Short mmCIF file of C-alpha atoms in Angstrom, two decimals:
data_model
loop_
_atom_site.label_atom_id
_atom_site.label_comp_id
_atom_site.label_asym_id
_atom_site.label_seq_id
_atom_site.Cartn_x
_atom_site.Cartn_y
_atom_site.Cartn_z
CA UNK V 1 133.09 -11.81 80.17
CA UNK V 2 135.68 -11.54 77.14
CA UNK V 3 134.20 -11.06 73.73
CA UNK V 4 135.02 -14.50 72.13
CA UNK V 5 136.85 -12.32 69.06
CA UNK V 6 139.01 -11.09 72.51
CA UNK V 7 140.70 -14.72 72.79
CA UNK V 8 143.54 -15.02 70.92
CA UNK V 9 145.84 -17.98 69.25
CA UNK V 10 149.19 -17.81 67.68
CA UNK V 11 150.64 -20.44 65.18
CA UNK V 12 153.78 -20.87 63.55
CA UNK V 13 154.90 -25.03 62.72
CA UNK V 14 157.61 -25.75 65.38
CA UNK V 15 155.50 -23.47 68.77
CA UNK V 16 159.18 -22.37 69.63
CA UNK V 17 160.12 -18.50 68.87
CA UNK V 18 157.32 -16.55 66.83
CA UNK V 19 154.05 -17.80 68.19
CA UNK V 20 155.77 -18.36 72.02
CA UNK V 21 157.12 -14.85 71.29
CA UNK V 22 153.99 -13.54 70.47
CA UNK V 23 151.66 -15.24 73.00
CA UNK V 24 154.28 -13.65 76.12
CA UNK V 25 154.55 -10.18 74.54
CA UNK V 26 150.58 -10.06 73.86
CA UNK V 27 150.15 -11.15 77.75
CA UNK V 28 152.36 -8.09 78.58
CA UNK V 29 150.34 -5.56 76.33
CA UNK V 30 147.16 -7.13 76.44
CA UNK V 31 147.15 -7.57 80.47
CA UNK V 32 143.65 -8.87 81.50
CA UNK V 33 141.80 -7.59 78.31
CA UNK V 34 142.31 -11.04 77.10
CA UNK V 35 143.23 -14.77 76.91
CA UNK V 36 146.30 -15.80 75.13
CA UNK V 37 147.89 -18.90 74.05
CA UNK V 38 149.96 -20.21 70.98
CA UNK V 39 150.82 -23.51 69.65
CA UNK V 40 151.96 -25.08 66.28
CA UNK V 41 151.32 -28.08 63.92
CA UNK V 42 155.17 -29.56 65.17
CA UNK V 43 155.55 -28.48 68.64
CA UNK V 44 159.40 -28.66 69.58
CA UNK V 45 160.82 -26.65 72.50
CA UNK V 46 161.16 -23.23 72.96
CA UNK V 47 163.44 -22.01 71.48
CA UNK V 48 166.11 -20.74 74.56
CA UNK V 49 167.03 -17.43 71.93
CA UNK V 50 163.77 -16.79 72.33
CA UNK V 51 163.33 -16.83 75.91
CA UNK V 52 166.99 -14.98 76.35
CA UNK V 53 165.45 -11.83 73.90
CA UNK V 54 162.01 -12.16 75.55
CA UNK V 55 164.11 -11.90 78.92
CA UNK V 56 165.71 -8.25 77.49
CA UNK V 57 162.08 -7.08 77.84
CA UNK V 58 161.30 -8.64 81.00
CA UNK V 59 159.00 -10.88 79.73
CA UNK V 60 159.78 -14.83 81.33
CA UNK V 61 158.92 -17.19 78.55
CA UNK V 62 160.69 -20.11 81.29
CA UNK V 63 156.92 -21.88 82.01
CA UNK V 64 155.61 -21.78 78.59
CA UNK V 65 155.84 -25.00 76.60
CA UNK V 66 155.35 -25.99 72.91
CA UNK V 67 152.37 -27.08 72.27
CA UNK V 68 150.34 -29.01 69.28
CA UNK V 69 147.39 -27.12 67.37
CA UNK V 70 145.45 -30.29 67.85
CA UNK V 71 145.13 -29.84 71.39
CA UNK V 72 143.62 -26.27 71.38
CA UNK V 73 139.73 -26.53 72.44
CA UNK V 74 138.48 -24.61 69.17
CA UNK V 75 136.10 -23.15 71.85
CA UNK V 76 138.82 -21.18 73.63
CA UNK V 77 139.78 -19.49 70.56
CA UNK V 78 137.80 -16.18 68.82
CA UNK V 79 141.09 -14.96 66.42
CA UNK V 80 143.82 -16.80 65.18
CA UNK V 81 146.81 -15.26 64.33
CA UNK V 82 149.49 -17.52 61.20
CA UNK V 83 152.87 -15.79 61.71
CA UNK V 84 154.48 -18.10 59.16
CA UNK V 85 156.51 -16.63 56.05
CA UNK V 86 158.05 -19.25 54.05
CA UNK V 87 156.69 -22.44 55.52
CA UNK V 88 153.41 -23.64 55.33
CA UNK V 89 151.10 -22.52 58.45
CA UNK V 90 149.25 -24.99 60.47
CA UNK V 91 145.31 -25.04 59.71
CA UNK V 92 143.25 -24.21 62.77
CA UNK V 93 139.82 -25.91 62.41
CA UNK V 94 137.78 -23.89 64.76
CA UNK V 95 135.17 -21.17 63.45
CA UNK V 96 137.56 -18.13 64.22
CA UNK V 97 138.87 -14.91 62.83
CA UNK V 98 142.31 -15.48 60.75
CA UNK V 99 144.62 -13.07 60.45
CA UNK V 100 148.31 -13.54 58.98
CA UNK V 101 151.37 -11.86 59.56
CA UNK V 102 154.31 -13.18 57.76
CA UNK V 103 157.45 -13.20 60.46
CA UNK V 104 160.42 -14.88 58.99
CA UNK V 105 161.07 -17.68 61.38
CA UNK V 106 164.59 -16.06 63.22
CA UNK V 107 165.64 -19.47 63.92
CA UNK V 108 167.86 -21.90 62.21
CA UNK V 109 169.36 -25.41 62.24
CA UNK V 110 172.31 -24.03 60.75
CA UNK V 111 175.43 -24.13 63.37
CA UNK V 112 177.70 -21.77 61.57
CA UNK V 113 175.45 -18.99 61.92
CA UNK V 114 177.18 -16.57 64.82
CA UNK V 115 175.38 -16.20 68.56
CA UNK V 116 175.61 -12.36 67.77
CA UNK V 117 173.97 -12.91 64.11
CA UNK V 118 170.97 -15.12 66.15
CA UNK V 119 170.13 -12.79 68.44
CA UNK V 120 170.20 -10.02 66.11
CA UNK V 121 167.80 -11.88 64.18
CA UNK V 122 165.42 -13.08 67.18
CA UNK V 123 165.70 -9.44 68.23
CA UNK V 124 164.14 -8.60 64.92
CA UNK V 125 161.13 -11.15 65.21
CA UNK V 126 160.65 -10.10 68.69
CA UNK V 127 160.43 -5.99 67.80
CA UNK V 128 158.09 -6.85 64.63
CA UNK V 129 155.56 -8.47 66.92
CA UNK V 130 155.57 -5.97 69.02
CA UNK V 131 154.81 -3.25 66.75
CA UNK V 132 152.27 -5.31 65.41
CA UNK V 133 150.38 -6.00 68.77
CA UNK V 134 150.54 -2.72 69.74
CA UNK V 135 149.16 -1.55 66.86
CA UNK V 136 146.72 -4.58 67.13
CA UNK V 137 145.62 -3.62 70.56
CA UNK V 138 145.02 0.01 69.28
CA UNK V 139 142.45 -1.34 67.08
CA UNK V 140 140.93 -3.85 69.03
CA UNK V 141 140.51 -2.52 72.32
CA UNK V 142 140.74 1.42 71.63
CA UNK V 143 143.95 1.42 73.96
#
C-alpha cells in the first residue's frame, strides 16, 4: 500500500501547463511508487504548448484534463505541491504536506509574443520541474 505522504497533488490557478506538466513528468519518474494528479482553483484547458514540450520528452499529456481543486477527495492526497510564482495559489483544504515551488507560469494571453519565444519559455518550466522531481524523488524514495 502507498504511504499516504507517497500521493501527490499539483496546483497552479488555471490546471493547464505547470501542474499538468508536473503531474505527467512525476508519472514518468515516479512510475508505480506513487499516485499523481494535479488540478487548479480555475481549471481551463491544457495548455497545447504544454502538451507539444511534454511530447519532446515522450511524455502524452493528450488524456489529461483541467481539473478544479474542489473536486480532489482530500483523502487521495498525502503532499501537495503550489507551483505558483506571481499569482496567488489555490488553498487545498485537506490535512496534507505543502510544499511550494515558485515556477513562473510560461504561458501568456499575450498574442505578440513569438511561437519560438513560447516554447522556449514552456521548455524552461518543463526542465525546472524536472530537476525538481528528480531531486524530489531522490529524497523521497531513496531512488
Amino acid at each position: 500500500m502507498t504511504e499516504p505522504k507517497h500521493a501527490y497533488l499539483f496546483l497552479c490557478v488555471a490546471n493547464s501547463a505547470r501542474s499538468q506538466m508536473a503531474e505527467g513528468l512525476a508519472r514518468w519518474i515516479f512510475g508505480d511508487r506513487a499516485p499523481v494528479q494535479s488540478a487548479g482553483s480555475a481549471p481551463t484547458r491544457v495548455n497545447p504548448y504544454a502538451l507539444e514540450v511534454m511530447a519532446e520528452l515522450g511524455i502524452d499529456l493528450n488524456t489529461h484534463h483541467s481539473k478544479s481543486v474542489q473536486d480532489v477527495d482530500p483523502n487521495t492526497v498525502g503532499t501537495v505541491i503550489t507551483l505558483c510564482a506571481e499569482e496567488v495559489c489555490p488553498v487545498f483544504l485537506g490535512a496534507a504536506r505543502r510544499l511550494h515551488w515558485p515556477i513562473p507560469d510560461p504561458a501568456s494571453p499575450d498574442p505578440t509574443i513569438p511561437r519560438d519565444e513560447m516554447l522556449r519559455r514552456f521548455r524552461t518550466a518543463r526542465d525546472t520541474i524536472r530537476d525538481m522531481l528528480e531531486r524530489f524523488a531522490r529524497e523521497e524514495f531513496g531512488a
